[in-house]
Tab-separated table of C-alpha atoms and ligand atoms in Angstrom:
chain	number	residue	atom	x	y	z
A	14	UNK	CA	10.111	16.560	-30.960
A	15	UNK	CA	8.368	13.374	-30.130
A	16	UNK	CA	4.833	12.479	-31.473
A	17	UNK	CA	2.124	12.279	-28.733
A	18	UNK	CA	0.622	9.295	-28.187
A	19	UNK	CA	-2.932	9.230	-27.227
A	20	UNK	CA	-3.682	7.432	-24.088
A	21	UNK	CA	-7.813	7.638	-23.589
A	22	UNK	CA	-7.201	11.323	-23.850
A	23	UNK	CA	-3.807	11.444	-22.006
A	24	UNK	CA	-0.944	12.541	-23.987
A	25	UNK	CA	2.692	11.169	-23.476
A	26	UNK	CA	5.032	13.000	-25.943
A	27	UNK	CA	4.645	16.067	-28.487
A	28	UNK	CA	5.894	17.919	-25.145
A	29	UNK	CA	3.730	16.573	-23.066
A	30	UNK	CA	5.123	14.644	-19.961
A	31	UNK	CA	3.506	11.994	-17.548
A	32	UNK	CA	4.341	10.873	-14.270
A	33	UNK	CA	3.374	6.672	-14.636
A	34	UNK	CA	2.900	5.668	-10.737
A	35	UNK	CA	1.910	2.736	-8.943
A	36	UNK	CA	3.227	-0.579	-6.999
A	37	UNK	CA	6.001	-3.151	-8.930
A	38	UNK	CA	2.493	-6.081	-8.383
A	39	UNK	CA	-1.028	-5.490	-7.931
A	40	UNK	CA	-1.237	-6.955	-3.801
A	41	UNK	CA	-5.291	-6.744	-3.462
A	42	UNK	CA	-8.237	-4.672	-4.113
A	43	UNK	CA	-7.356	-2.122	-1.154
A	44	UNK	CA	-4.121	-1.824	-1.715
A	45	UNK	CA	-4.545	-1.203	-5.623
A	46	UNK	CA	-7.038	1.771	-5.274
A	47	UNK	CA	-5.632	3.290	-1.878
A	48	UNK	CA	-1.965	3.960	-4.366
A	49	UNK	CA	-4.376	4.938	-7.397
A	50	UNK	CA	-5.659	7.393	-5.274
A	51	UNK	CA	-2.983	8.825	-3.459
A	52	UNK	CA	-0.703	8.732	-6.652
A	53	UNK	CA	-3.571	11.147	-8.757
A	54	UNK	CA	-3.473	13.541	-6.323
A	55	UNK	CA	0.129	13.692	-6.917
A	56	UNK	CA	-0.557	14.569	-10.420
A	57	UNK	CA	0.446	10.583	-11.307
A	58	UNK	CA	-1.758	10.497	-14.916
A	59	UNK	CA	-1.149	6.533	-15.147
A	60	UNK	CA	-1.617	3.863	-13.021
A	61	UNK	CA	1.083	0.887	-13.684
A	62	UNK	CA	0.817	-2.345	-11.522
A	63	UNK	CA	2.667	-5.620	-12.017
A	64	UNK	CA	-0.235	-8.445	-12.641
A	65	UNK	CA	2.007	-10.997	-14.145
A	66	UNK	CA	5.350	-10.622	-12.818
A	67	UNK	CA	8.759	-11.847	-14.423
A	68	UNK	CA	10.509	-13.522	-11.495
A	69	UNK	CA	14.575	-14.524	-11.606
A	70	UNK	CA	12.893	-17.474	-8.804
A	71	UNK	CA	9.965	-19.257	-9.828
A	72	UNK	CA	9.821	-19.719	-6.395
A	73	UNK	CA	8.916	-15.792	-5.617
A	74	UNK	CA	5.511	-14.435	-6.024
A	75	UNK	CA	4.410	-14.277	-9.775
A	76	UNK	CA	1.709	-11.757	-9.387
A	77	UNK	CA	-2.205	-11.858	-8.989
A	78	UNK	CA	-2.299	-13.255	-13.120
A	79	UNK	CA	-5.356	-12.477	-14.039
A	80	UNK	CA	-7.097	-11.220	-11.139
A	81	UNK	CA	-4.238	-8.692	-10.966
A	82	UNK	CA	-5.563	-6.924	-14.081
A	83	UNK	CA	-9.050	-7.197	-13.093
A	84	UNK	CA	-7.685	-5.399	-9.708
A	85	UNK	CA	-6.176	-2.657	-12.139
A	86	UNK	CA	-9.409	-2.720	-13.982
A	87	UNK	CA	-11.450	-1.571	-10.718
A	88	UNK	CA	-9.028	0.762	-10.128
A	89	UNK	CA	-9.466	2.731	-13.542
A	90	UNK	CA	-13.335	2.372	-12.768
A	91	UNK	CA	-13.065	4.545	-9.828
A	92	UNK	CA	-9.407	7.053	-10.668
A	93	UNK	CA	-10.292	7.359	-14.471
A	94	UNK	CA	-6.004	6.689	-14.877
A	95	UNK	CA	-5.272	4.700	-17.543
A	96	UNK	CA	-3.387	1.635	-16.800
A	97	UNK	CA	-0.198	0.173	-17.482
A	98	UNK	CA	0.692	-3.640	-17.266
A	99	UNK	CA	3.152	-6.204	-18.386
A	100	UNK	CA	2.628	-8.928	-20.647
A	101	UNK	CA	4.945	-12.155	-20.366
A	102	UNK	CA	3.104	-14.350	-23.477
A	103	UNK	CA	1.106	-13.797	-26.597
A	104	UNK	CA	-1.067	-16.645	-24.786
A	105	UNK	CA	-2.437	-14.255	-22.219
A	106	UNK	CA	-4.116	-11.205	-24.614
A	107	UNK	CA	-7.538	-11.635	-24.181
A	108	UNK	CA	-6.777	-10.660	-20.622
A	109	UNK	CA	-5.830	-7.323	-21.864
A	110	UNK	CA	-8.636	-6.084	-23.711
A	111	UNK	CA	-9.159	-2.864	-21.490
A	112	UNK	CA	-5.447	-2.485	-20.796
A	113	UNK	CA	-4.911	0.949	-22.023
A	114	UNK	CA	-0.643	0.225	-22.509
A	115	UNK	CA	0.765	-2.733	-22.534
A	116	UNK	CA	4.320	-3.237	-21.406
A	117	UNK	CA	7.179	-4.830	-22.573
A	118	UNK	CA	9.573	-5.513	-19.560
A	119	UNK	CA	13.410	-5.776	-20.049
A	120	UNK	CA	13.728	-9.297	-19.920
A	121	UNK	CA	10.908	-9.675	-23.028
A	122	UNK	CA	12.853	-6.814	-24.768
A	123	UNK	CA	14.024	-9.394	-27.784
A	124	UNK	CA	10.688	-11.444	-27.707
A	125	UNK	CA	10.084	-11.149	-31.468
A	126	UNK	CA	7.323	-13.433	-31.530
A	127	UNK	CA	5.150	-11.776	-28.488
A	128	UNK	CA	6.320	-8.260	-30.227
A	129	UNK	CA	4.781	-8.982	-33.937
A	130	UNK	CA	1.760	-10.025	-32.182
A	131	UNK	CA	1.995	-6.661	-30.365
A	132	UNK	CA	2.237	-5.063	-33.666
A	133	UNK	CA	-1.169	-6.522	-35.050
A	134	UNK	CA	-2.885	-5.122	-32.367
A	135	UNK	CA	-4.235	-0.897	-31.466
A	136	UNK	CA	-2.786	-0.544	-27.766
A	137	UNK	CA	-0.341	1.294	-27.205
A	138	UNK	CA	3.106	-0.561	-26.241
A	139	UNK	CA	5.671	0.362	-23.666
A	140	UNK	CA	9.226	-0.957	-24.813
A	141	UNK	CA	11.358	-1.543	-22.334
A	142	UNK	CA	15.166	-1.698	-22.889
A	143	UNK	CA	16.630	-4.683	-21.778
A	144	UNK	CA	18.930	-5.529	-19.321
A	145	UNK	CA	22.374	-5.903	-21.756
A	146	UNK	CA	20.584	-4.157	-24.941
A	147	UNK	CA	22.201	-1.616	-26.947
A	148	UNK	CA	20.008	1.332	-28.331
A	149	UNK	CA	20.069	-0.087	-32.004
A	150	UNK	CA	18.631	-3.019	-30.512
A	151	UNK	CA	15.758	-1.580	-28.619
A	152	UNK	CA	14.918	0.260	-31.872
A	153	UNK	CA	15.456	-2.936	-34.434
A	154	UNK	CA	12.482	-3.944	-31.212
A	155	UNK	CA	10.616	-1.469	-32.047
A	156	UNK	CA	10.230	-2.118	-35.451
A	157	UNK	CA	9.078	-5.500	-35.061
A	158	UNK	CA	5.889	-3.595	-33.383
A	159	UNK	CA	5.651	-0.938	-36.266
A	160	UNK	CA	6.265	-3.715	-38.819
A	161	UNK	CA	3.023	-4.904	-37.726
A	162	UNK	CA	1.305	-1.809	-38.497
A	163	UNK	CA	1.563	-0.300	-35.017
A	164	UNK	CA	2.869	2.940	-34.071
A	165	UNK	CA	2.110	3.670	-30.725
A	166	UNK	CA	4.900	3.154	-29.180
A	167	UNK	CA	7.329	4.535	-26.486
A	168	UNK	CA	10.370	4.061	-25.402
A	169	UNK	CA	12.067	2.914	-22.040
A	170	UNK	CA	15.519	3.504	-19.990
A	171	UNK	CA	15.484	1.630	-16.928
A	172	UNK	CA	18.718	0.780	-16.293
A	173	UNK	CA	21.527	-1.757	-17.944
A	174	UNK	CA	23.817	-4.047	-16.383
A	175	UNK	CA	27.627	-2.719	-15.979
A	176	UNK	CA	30.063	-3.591	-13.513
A	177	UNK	CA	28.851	-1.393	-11.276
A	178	UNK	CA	27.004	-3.359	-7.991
A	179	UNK	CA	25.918	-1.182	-5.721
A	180	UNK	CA	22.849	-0.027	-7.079
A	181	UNK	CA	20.600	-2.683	-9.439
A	182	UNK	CA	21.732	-1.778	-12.073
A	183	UNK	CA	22.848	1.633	-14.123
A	184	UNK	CA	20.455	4.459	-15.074
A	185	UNK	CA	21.884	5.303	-18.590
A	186	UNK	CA	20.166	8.252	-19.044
A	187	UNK	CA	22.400	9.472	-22.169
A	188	UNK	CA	20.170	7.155	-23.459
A	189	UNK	CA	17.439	10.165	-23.542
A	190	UNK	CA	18.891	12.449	-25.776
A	191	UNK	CA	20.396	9.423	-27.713
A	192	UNK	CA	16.971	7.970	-29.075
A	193	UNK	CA	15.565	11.723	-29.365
A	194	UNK	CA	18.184	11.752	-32.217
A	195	UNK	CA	17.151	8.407	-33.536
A	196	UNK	CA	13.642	8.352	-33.324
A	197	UNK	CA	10.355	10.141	-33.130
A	198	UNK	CA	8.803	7.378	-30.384
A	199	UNK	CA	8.300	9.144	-26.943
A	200	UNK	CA	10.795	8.509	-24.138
A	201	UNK	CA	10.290	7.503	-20.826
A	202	UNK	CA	12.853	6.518	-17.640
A	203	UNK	CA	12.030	4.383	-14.795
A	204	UNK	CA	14.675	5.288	-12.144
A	205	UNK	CA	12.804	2.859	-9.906
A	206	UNK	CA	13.747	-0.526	-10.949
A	207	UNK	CA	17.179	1.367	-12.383
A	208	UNK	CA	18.422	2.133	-8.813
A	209	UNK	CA	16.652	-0.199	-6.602
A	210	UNK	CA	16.877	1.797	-3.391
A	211	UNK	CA	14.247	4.264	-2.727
A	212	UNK	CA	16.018	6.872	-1.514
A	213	UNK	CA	18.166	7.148	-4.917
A	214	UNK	CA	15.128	7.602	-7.218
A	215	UNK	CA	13.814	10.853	-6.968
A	216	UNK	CA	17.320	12.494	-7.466
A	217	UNK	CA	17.764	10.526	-10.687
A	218	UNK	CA	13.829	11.180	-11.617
A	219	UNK	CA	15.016	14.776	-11.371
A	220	UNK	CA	18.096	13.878	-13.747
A	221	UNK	CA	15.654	12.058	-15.943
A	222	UNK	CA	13.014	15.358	-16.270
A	223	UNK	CA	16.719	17.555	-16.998
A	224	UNK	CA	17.452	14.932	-19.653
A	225	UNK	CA	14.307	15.622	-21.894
A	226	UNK	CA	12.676	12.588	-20.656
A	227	UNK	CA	8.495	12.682	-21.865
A	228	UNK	CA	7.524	11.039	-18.717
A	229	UNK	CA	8.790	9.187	-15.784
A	230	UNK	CA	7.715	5.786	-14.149
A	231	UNK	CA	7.816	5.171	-10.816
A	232	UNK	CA	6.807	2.303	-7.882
A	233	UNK	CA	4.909	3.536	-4.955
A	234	UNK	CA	3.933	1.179	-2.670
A	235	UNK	CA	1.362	1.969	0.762
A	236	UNK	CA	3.665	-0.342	2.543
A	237	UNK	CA	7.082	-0.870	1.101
A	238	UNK	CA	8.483	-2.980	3.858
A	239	UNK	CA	6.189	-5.920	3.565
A	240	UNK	CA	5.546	-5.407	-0.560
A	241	UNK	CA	5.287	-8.725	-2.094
A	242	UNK	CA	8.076	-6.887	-5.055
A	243	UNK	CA	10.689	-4.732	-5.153
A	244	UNK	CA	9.857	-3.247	-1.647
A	245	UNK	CA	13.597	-1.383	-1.228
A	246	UNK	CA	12.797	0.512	-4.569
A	247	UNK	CA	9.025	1.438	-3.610
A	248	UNK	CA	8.609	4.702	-2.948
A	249	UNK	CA	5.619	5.655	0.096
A	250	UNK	CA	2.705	7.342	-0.948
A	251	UNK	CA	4.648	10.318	0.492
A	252	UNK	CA	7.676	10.198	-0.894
A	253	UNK	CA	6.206	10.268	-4.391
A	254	UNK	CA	4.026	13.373	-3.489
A	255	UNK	CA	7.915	15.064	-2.841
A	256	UNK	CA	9.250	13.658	-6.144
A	257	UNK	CA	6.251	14.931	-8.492
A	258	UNK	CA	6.478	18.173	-7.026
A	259	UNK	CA	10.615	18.134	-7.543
A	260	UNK	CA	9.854	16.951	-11.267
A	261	UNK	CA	7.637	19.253	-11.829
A	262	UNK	CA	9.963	22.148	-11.129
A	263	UNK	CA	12.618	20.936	-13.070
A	264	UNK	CA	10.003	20.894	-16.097
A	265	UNK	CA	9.317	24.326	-15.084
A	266	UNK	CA	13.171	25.460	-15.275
A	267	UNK	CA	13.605	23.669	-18.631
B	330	PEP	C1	8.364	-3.727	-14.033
B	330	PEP	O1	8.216	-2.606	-14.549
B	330	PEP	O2	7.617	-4.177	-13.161
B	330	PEP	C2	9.507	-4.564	-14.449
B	330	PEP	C3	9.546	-5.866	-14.202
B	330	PEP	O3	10.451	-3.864	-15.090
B	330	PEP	P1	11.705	-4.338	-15.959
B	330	PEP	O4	11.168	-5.152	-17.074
B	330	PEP	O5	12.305	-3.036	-16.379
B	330	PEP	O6	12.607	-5.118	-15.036
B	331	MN	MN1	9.293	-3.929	-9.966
């Protein structure tokens, strides 16, 4: 079984599993808190939001920077969820002093230099696997961060590139059991940026949960059509309430 990691008292792993909830960027204050809230009372335990955001066009909306994670930081204030949110450089740390996980997107996957700075530090780190990265390779990734003295780490399938086209890219989610095998890190699956279309995810969320998966990640978004990111792969405020209560029965048949 995988170790628990201790998130301010919210435990992802040892057999404990999470649903991590929120929009792909931090928009503004109202929209930030109005998904916090509606996502806890979907039994969401984390809030993620996107505050610096790793565009394909630098001409697309990078994300609030800095004010995003002070956004998130309000947010905790009032839900109590701890919060997920990317890091793209070393350079921007200080900013995450009350960031309770950091993550790791897929396109920072083989960073080494960002990860052994990672590795100095206490926070917990969410790994993502990268777009065309093997499982030995997400694990020689994670090393770089235990190297450093830290172990809080977990582990996550969001989809790889294949041939396949018609949805963003491919949920491997053999890649579940896989690393259970390999490694004691907890193991998480975002379906959301794996499938980009909304109505796909909470069918493979469901997959993910009968997989062994210790949590699941999810966007929600208040208003998916005009999200400033990955609107076709938010889920509403609604739609999420239906998936947690899906995933949570297919815990309950395991
Ligand atoms: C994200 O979680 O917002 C994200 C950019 O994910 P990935 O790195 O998996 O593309
Ligand atoms: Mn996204």
């Amino acid at each position: 079984m995988s170790v628990c990691i201790d998130i301010n008292g919210v435990c992802i792993g040892g057999g404990a599993f999470q649903l991590i909830a929120g929009p792909c960027s931090v928009e503004s204050k109202a929209q930030i808190i109005s998904i916090a809230q509606s996502v806890q009372r979907s039994g969401a335990a984390l809030l993620r939001g996107g505050a610096f955001k790793p565009r394909t066009s630098p001409y697309d909306f990078q994300g609030l920077r800095a004010e995003g994670i002070e956004l998130l930081l309000e947010a905790k204030k009032i839900t109590n969820m701890p919060i997920v949110t990317e890091i793209l450089s070393e350079r921007h740390l200080p900013l995450f002093e009350n960031v309770d996980v950091i993550q790791v997107g897929a396109r920072n996957m083989q960073n080494f230099e960002l990860l052994t700075i990672l590795g100095k530090t206490d926070k917990t780190i969410l790994l993502k696997r990268g777009l065309a990265n093997t499982l030995s390779e997400l694990l020689s990734s994670a090393e770089y961060i235990l190297a450093g003295g830290n172990s809080n780490i977990i582990l996550c399938e969001r989809g790889i590139r294949t041939f396949e086209t018609h949805m963003r890219n491919t949920l491997d989610l053999s890649a579940v059991p896989a690393l259970k095998e390999m490694t004691d890190f907890p193991v998480i699956v975002d379906p959301s940026h794996a499938l980009g279309i909304a109505r796909l995810v909470a069918p493979m969320a469901m997959a993910a949960a009968a997989a062994g998966a210790d949590g699941i990640m999810i966007e929600v978004h208040n208003d998916p059509e005009n999200a400033l990111c990955d609107g076709a792969q938010s889920l509403t405020p609604e739609a999420f309430h239906d998936l947690a209560k899906k995933v949570r029965k297919v815990r309950q048949a395991l």
